[in-house]
CSV table of N, CA and C in Angstrom, one decimal:
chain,number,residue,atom,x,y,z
A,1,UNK,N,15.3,20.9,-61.0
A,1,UNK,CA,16.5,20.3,-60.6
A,1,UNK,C,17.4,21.3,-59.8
A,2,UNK,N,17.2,22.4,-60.0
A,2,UNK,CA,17.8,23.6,-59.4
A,2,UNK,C,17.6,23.4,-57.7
A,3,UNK,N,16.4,23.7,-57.9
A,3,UNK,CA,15.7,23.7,-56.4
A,3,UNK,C,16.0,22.2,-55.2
A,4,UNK,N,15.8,21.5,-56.0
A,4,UNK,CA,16.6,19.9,-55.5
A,4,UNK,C,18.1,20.3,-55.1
A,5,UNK,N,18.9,20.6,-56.1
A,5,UNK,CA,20.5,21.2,-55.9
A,5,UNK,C,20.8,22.3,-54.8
A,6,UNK,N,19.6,23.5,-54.5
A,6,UNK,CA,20.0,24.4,-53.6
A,6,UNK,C,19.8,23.6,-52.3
A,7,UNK,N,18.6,22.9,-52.3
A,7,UNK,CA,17.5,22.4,-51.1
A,7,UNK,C,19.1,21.3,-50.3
A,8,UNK,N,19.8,20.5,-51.1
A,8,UNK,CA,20.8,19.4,-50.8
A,8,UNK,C,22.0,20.4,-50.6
A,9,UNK,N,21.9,21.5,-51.1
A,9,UNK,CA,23.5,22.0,-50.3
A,9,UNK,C,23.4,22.9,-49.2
A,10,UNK,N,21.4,23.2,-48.8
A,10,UNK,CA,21.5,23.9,-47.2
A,10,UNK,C,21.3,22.8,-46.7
A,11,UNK,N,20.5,21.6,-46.9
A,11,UNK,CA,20.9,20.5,-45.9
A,11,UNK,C,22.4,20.0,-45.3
A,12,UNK,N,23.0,20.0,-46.6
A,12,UNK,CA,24.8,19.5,-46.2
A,12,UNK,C,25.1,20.7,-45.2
A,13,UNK,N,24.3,22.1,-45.3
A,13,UNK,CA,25.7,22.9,-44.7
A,13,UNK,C,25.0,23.1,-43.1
A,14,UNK,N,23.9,22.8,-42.9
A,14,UNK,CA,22.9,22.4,-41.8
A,14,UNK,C,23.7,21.2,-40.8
A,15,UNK,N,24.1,20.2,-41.6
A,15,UNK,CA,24.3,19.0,-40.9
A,15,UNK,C,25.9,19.3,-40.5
A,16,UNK,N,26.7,20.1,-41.2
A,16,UNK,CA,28.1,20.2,-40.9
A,16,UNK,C,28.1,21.3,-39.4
A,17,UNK,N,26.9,22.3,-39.8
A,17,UNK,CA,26.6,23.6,-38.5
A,17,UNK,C,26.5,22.4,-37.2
A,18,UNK,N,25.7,21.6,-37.2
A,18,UNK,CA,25.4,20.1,-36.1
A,18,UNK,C,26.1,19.8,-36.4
A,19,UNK,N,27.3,19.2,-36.9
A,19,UNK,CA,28.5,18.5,-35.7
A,19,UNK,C,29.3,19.1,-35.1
A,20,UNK,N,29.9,20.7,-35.8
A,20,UNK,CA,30.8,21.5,-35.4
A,20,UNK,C,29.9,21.5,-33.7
A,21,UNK,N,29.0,22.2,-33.7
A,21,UNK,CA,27.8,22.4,-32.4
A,21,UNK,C,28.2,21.5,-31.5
A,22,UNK,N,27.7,20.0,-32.0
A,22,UNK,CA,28.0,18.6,-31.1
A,22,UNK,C,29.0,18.0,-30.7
A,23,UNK,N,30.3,18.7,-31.7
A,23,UNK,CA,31.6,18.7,-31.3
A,23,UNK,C,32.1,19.7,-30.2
A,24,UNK,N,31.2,20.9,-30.5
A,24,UNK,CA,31.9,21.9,-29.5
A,24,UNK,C,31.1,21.5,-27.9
A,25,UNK,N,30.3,21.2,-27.8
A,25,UNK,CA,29.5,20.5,-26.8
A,25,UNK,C,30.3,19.9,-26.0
A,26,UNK,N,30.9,18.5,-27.3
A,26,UNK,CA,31.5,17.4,-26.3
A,26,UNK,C,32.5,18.1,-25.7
A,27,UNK,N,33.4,18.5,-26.7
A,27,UNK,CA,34.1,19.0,-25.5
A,27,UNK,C,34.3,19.4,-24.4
A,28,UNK,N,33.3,20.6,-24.4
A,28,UNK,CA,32.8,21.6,-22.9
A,28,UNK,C,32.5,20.4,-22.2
A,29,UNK,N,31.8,19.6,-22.1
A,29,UNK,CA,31.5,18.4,-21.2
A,29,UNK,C,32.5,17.8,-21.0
A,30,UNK,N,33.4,17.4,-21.9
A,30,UNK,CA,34.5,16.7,-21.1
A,30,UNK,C,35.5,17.5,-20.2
A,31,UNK,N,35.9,18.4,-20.7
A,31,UNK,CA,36.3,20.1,-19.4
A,31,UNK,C,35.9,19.4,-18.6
A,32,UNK,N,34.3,20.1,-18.4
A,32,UNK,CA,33.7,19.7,-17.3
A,32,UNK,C,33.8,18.8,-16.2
A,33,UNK,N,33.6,17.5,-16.8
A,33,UNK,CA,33.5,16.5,-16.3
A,33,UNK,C,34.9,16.4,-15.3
A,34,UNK,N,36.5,16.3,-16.2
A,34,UNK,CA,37.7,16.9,-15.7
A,34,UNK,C,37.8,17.6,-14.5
A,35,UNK,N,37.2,18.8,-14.8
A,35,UNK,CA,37.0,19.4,-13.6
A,35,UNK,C,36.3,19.2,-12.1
A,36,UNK,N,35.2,18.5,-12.5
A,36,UNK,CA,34.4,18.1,-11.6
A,36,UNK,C,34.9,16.9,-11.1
A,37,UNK,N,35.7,16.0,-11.4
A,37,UNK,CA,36.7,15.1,-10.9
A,37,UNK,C,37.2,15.4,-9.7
A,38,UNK,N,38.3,16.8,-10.6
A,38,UNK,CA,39.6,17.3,-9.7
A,38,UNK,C,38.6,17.5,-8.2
A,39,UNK,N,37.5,18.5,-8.6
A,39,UNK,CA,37.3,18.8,-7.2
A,39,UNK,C,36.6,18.3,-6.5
A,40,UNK,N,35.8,16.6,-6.6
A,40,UNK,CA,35.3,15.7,-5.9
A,40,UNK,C,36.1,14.5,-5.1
A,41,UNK,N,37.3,14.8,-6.1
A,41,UNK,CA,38.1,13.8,-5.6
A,41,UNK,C,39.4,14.1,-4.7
A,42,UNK,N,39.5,13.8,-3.6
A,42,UNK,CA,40.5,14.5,-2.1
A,42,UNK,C,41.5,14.0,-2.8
A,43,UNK,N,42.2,14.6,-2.3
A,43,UNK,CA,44.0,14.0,-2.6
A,43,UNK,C,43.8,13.0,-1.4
A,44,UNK,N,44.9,12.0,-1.9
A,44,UNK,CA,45.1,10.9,-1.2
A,44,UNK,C,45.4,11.2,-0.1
A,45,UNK,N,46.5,12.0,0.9
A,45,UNK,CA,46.7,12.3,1.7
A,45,UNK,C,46.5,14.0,1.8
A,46,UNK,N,46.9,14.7,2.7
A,46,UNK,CA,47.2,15.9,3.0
A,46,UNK,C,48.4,16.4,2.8
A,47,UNK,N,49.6,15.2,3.0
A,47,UNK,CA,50.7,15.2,3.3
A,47,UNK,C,51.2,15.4,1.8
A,48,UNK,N,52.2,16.9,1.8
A,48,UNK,CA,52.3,17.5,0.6
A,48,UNK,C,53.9,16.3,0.2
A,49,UNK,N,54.1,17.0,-1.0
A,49,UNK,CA,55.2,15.8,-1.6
A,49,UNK,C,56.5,16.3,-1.1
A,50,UNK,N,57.6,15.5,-0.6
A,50,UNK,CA,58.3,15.9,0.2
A,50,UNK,C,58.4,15.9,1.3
A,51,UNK,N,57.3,15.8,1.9
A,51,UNK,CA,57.1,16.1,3.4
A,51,UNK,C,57.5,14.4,3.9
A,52,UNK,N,58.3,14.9,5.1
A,52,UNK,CA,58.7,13.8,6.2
A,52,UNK,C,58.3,12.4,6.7
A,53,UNK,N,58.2,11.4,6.8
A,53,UNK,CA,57.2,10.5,7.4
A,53,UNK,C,56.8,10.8,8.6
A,54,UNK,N,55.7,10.7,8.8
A,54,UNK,CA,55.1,11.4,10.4
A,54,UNK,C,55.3,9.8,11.0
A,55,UNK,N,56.0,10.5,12.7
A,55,UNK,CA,56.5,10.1,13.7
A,55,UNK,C,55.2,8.9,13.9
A,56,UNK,N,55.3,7.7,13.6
A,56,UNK,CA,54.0,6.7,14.4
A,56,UNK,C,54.7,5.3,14.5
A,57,UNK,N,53.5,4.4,15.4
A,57,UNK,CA,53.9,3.2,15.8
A,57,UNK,C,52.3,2.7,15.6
A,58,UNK,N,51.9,1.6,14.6
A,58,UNK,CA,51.2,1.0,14.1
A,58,UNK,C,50.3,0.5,15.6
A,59,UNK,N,49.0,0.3,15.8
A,59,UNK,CA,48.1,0.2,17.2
A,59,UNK,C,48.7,-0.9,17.4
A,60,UNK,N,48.9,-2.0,17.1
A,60,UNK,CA,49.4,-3.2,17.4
A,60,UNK,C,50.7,-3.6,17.8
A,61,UNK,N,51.3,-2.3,17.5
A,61,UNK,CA,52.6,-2.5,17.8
A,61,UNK,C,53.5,-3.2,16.6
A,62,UNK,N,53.2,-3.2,15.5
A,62,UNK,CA,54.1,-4.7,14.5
A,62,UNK,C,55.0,-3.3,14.3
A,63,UNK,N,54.8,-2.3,13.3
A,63,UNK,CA,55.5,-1.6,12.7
A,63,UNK,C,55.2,0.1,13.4
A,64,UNK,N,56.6,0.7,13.0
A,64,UNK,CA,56.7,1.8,13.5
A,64,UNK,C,57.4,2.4,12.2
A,65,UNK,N,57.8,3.7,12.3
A,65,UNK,CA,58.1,4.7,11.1
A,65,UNK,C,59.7,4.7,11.6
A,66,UNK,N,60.1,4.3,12.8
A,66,UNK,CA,61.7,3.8,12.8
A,66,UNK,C,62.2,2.5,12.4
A,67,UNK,N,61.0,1.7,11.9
A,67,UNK,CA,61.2,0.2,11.5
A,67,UNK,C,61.5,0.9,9.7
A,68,UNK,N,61.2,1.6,9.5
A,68,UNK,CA,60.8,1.3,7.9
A,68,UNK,C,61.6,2.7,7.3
A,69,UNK,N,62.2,3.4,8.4
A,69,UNK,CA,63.3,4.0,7.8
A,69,UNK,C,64.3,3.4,6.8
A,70,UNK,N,65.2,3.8,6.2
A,70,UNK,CA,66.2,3.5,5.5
A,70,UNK,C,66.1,2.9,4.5
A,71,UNK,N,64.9,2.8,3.8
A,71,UNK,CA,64.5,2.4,2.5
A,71,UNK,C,63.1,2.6,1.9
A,72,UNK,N,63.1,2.5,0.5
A,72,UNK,CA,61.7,3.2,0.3
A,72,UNK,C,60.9,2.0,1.0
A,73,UNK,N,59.9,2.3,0.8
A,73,UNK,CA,58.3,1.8,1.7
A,73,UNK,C,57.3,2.3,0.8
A,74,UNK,N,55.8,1.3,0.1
A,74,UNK,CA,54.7,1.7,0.3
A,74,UNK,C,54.1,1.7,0.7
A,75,UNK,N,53.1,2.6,1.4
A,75,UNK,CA,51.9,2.3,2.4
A,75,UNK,C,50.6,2.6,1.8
A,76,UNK,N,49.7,1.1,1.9
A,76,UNK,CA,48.8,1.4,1.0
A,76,UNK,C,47.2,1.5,2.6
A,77,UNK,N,46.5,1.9,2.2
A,77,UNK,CA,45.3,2.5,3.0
A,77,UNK,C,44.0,1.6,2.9
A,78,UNK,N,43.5,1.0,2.9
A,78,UNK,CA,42.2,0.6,2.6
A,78,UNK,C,41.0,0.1,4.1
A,79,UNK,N,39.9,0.0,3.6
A,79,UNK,CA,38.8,-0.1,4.8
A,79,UNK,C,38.1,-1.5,4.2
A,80,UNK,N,37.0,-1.7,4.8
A,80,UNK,CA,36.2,-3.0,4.8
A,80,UNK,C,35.5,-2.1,4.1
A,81,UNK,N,34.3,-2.7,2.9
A,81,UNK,CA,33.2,-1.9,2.5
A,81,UNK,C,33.6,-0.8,1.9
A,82,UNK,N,34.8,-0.7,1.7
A,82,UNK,CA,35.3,0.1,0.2
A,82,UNK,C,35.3,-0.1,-1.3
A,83,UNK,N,34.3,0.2,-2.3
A,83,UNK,CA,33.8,-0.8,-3.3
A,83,UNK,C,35.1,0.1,-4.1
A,84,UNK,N,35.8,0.6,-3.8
A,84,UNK,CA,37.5,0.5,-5.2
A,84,UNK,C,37.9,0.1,-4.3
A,85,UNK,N,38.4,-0.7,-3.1
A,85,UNK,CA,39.6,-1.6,-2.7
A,85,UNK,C,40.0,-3.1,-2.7
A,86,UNK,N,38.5,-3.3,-2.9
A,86,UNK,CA,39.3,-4.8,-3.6
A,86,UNK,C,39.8,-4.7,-4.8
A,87,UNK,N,39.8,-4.2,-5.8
A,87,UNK,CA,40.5,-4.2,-7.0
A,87,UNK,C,41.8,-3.7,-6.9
A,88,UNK,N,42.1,-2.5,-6.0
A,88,UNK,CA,43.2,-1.7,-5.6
A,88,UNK,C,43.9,-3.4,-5.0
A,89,UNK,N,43.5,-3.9,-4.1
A,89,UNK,CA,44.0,-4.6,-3.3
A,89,UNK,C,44.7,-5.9,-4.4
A,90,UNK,N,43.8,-6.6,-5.2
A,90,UNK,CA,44.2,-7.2,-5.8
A,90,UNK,C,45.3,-7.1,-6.7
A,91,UNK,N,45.3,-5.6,-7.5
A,91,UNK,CA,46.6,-5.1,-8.2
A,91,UNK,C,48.0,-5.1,-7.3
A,92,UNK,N,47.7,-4.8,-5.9
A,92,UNK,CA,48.9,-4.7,-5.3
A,92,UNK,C,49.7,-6.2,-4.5
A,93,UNK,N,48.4,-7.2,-4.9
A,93,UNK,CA,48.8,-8.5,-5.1
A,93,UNK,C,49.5,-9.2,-6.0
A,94,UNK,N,49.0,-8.8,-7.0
A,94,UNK,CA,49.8,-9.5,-8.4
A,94,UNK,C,50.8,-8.4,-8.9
A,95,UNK,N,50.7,-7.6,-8.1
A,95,UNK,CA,52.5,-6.7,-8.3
A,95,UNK,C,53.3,-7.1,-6.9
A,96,UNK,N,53.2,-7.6,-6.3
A,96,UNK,CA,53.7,-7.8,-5.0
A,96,UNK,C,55.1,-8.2,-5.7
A,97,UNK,N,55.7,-9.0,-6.3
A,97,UNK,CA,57.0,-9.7,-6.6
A,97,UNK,C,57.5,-8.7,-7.2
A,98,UNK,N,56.5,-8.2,-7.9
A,98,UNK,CA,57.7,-6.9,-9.2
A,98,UNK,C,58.0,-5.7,-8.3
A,99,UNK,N,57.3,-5.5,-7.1
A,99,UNK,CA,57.6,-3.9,-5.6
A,99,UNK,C,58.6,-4.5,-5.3
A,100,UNK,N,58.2,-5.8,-4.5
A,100,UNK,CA,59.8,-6.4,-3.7
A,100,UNK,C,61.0,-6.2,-4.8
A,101,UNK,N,60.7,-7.1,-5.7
A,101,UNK,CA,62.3,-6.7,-6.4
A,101,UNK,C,62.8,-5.7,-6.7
A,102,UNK,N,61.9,-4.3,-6.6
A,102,UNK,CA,62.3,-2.8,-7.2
A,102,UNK,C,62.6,-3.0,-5.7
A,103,UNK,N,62.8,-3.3,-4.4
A,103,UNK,CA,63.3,-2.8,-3.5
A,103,UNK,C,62.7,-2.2,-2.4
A,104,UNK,N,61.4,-2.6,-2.5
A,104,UNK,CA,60.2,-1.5,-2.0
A,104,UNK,C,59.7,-2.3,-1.3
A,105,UNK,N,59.7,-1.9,0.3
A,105,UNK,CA,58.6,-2.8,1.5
A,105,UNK,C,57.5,-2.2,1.3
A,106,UNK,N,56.3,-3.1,1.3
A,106,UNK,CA,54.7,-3.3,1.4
A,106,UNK,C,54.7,-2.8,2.5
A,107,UNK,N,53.3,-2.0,3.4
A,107,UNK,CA,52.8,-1.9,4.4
A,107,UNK,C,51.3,-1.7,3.9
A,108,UNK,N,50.2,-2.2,4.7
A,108,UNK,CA,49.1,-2.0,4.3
A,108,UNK,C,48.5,-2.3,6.0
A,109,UNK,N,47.2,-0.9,5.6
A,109,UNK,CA,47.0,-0.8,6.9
A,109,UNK,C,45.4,-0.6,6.2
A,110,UNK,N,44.4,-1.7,7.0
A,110,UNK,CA,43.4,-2.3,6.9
A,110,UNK,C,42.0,-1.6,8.2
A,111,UNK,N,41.3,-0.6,7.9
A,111,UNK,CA,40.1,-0.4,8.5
A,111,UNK,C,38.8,-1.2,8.6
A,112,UNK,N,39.0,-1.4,9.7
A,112,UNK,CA,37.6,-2.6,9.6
A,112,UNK,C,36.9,-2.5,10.9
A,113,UNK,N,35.9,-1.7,10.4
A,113,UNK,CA,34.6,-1.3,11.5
A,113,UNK,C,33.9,-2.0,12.6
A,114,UNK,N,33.2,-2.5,13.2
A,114,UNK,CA,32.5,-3.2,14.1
A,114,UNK,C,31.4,-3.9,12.7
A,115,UNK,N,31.2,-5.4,12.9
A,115,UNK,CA,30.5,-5.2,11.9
A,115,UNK,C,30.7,-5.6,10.6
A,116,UNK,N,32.0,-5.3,10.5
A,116,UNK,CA,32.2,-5.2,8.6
A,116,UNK,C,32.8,-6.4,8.7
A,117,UNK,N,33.0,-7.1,7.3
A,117,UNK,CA,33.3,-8.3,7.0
A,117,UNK,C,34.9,-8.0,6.8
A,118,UNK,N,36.1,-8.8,6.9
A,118,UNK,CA,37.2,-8.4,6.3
A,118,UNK,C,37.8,-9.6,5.0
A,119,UNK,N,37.4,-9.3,4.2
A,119,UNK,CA,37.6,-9.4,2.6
A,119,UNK,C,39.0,-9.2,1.8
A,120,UNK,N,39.7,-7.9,2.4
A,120,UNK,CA,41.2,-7.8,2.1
A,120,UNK,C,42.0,-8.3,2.4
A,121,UNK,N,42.2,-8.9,3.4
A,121,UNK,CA,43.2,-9.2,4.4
A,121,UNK,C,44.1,-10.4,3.3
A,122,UNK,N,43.2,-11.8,2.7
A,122,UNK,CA,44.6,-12.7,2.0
A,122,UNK,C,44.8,-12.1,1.1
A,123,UNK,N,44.2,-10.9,0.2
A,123,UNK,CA,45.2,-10.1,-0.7
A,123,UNK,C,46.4,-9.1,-0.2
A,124,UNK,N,45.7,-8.6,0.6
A,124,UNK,CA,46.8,-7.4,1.0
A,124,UNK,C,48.3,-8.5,2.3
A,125,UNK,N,47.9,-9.3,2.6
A,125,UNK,CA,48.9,-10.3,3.2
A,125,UNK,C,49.9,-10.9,2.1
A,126,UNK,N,49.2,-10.8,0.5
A,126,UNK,CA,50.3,-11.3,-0.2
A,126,UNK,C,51.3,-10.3,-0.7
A,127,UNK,N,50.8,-8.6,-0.2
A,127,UNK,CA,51.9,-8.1,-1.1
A,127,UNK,C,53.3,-7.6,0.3
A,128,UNK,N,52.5,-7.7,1.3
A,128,UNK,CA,53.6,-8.0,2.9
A,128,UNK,C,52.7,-7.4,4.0
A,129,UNK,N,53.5,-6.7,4.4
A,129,UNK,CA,53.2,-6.3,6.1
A,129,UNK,C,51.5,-6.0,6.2
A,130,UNK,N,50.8,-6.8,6.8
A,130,UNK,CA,49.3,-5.9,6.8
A,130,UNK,C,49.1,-5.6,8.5
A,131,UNK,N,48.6,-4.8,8.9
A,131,UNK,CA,48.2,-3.9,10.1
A,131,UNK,C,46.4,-4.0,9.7
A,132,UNK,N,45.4,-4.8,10.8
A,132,UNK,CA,44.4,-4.7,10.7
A,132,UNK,C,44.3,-3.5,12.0
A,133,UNK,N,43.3,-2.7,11.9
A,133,UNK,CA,42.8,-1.4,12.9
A,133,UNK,C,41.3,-1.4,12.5
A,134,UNK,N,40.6,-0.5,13.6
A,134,UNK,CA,39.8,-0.4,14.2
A,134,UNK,C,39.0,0.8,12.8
A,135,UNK,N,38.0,1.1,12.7
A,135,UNK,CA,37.3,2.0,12.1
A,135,UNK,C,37.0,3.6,12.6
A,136,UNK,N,37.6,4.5,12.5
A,136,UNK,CA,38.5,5.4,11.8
A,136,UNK,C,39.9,4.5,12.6
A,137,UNK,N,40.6,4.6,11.6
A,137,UNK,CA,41.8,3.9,11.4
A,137,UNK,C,43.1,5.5,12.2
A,138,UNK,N,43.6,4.9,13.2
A,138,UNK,CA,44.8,5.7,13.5
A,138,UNK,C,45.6,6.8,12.8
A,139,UNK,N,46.4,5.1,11.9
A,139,UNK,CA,47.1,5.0,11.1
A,139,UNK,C,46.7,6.4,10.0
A,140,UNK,N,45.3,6.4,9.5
A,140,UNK,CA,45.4,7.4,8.6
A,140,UNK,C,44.8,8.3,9.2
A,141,UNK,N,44.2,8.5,10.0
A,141,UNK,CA,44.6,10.0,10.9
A,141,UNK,C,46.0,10.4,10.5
A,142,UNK,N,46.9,9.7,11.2
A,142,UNK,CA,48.4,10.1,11.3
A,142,UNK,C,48.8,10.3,10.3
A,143,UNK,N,49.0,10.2,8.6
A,143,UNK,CA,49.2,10.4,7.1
A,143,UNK,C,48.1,10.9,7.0
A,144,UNK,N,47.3,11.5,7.7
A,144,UNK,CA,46.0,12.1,7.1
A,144,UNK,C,45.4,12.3,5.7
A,145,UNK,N,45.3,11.0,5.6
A,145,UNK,CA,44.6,10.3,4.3
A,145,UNK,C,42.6,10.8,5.1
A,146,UNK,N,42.4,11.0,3.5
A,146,UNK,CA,41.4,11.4,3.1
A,146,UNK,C,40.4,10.2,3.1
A,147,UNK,N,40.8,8.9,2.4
A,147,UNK,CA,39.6,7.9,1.6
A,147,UNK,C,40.7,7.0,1.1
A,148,UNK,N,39.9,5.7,0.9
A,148,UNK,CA,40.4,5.0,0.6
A,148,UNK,C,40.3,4.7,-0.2
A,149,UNK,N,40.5,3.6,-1.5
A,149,UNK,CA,42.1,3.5,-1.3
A,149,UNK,C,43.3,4.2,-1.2
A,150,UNK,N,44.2,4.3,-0.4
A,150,UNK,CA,45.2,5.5,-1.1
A,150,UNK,C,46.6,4.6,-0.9
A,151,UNK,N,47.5,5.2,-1.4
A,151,UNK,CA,48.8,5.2,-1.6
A,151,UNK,C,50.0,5.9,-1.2
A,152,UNK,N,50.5,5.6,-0.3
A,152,UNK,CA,51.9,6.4,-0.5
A,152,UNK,C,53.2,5.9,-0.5
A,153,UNK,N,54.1,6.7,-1.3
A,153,UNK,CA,55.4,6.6,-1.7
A,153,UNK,C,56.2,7.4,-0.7
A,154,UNK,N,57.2,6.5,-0.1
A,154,UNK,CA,58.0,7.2,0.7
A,154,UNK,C,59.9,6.5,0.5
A,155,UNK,N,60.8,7.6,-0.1
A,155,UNK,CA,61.9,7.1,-0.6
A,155,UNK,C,62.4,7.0,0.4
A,156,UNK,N,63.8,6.3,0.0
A,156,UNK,CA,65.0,5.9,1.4
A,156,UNK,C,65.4,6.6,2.6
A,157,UNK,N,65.0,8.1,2.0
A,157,UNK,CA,65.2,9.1,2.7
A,157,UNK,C,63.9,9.7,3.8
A,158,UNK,N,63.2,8.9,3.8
A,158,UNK,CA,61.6,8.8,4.3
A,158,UNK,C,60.6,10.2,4.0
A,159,UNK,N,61.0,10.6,2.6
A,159,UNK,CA,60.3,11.5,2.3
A,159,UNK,C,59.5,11.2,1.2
A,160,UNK,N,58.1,11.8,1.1
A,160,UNK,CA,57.2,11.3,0.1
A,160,UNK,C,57.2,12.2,-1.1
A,161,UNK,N,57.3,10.7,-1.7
A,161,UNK,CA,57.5,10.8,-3.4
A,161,UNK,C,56.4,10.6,-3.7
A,162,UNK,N,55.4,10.2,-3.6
A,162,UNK,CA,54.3,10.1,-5.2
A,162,UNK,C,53.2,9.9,-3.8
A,163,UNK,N,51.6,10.3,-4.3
A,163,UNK,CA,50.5,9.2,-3.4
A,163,UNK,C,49.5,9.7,-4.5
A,164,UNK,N,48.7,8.6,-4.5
A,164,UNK,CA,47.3,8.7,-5.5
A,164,UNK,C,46.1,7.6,-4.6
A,165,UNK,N,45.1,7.3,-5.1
A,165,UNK,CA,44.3,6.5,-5.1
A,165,UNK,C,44.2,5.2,-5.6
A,166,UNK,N,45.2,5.4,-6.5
A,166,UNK,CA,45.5,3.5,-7.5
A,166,UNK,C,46.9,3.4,-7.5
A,167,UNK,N,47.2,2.3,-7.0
A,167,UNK,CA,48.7,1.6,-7.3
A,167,UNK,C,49.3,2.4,-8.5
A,168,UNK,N,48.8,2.2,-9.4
A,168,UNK,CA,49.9,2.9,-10.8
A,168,UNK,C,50.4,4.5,-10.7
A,169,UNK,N,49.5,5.0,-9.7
A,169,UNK,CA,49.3,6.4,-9.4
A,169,UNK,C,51.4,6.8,-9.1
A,170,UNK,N,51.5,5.8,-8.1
A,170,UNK,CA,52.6,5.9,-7.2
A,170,UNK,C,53.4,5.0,-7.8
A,171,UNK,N,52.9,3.4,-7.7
A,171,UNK,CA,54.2,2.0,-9.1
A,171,UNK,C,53.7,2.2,-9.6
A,172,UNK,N,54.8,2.6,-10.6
A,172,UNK,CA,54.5,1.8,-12.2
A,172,UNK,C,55.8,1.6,-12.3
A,173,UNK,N,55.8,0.8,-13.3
A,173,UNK,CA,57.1,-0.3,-14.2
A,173,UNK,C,58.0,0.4,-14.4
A,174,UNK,N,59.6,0.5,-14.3
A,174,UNK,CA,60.2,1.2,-15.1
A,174,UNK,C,60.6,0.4,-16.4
């Protein structure tokens, strides 16, 4: 009975060495993983926070950056064949009423290649202004955005406040 008693308390203390182990593991992996995020994923723009609205006039002519002075503005980014922009796009559809009433003009400027299908266009038309362009898109040359989807926050004072990849990055609810 002894030997049964010692045998069951190096097993217990065996199995507790394995989770401590498998706990210290997960963690390092999720570090990891964290990390390897930060540095796969571009910042939405280049354009540091604060910085000015750059000087442009949309290829079409609809909108310019002296149209949309004097109040905040979001400008959302997306391309044809972007597999996160229709969901981006959608969220910025069914917030479209809760942006306008915080005060906030929509701009969405739409890349669409030779070729590509355009699939965004009746969502991003519900949340306002859309700008369809050409594949590499002007527009984000000129905010020198990285990838799509992106976001930017620009206050009354046409300086940018927030930009991410997803709507909530930049709106969220107060």
């Amino acid at each position: 009975m002894l030997f049964l008693s010692i045998a069951v308390a190096i097993l217990a203390a065996l199995v507790l060495v394995d989770l401590l182990l498998s706990a210290a593991i997960i963690r390092r992996l999720r570090e990891t993983e964290t990390k390897l995020v930060e540095m796969t994923t571009p910042p939405a723009s280049e354009l540091s926070l604060g910085a000015a609205m750059p000087e442009f006039v949309s290829s079409d002519g609809q909108v310019s950056s002296a149209e949309l002075a004097g109040g905040p503005v979001m400008i959302g980014f997306f391309s044809a064949g972007c597999r996160h922009c229709p969901a981006q796009a959608e969220a910025l559809a069914d917030r479209a009423e809760e942006i306008s009433r915080a005060g906030v003009r929509v701009v969405s400027f739409l890349a669409v290649g030779e070729g590509a299908t355009d699939e965004l266009a009746p969502a991003l038309r519900k949340a306002g202004l859309l700008v369809t362009e050409g594949d590499p898109s002007a527009a984000m040359t000129t905010f020198q955005v990285q990838g799509t989807p992106a976001f930017l926050m620009f206050g009354g004072d046409g300086r940018l406040l927030g930009r991410g990849h997803e709507l909530s990055e930049v709106f969220n609810s107060k």
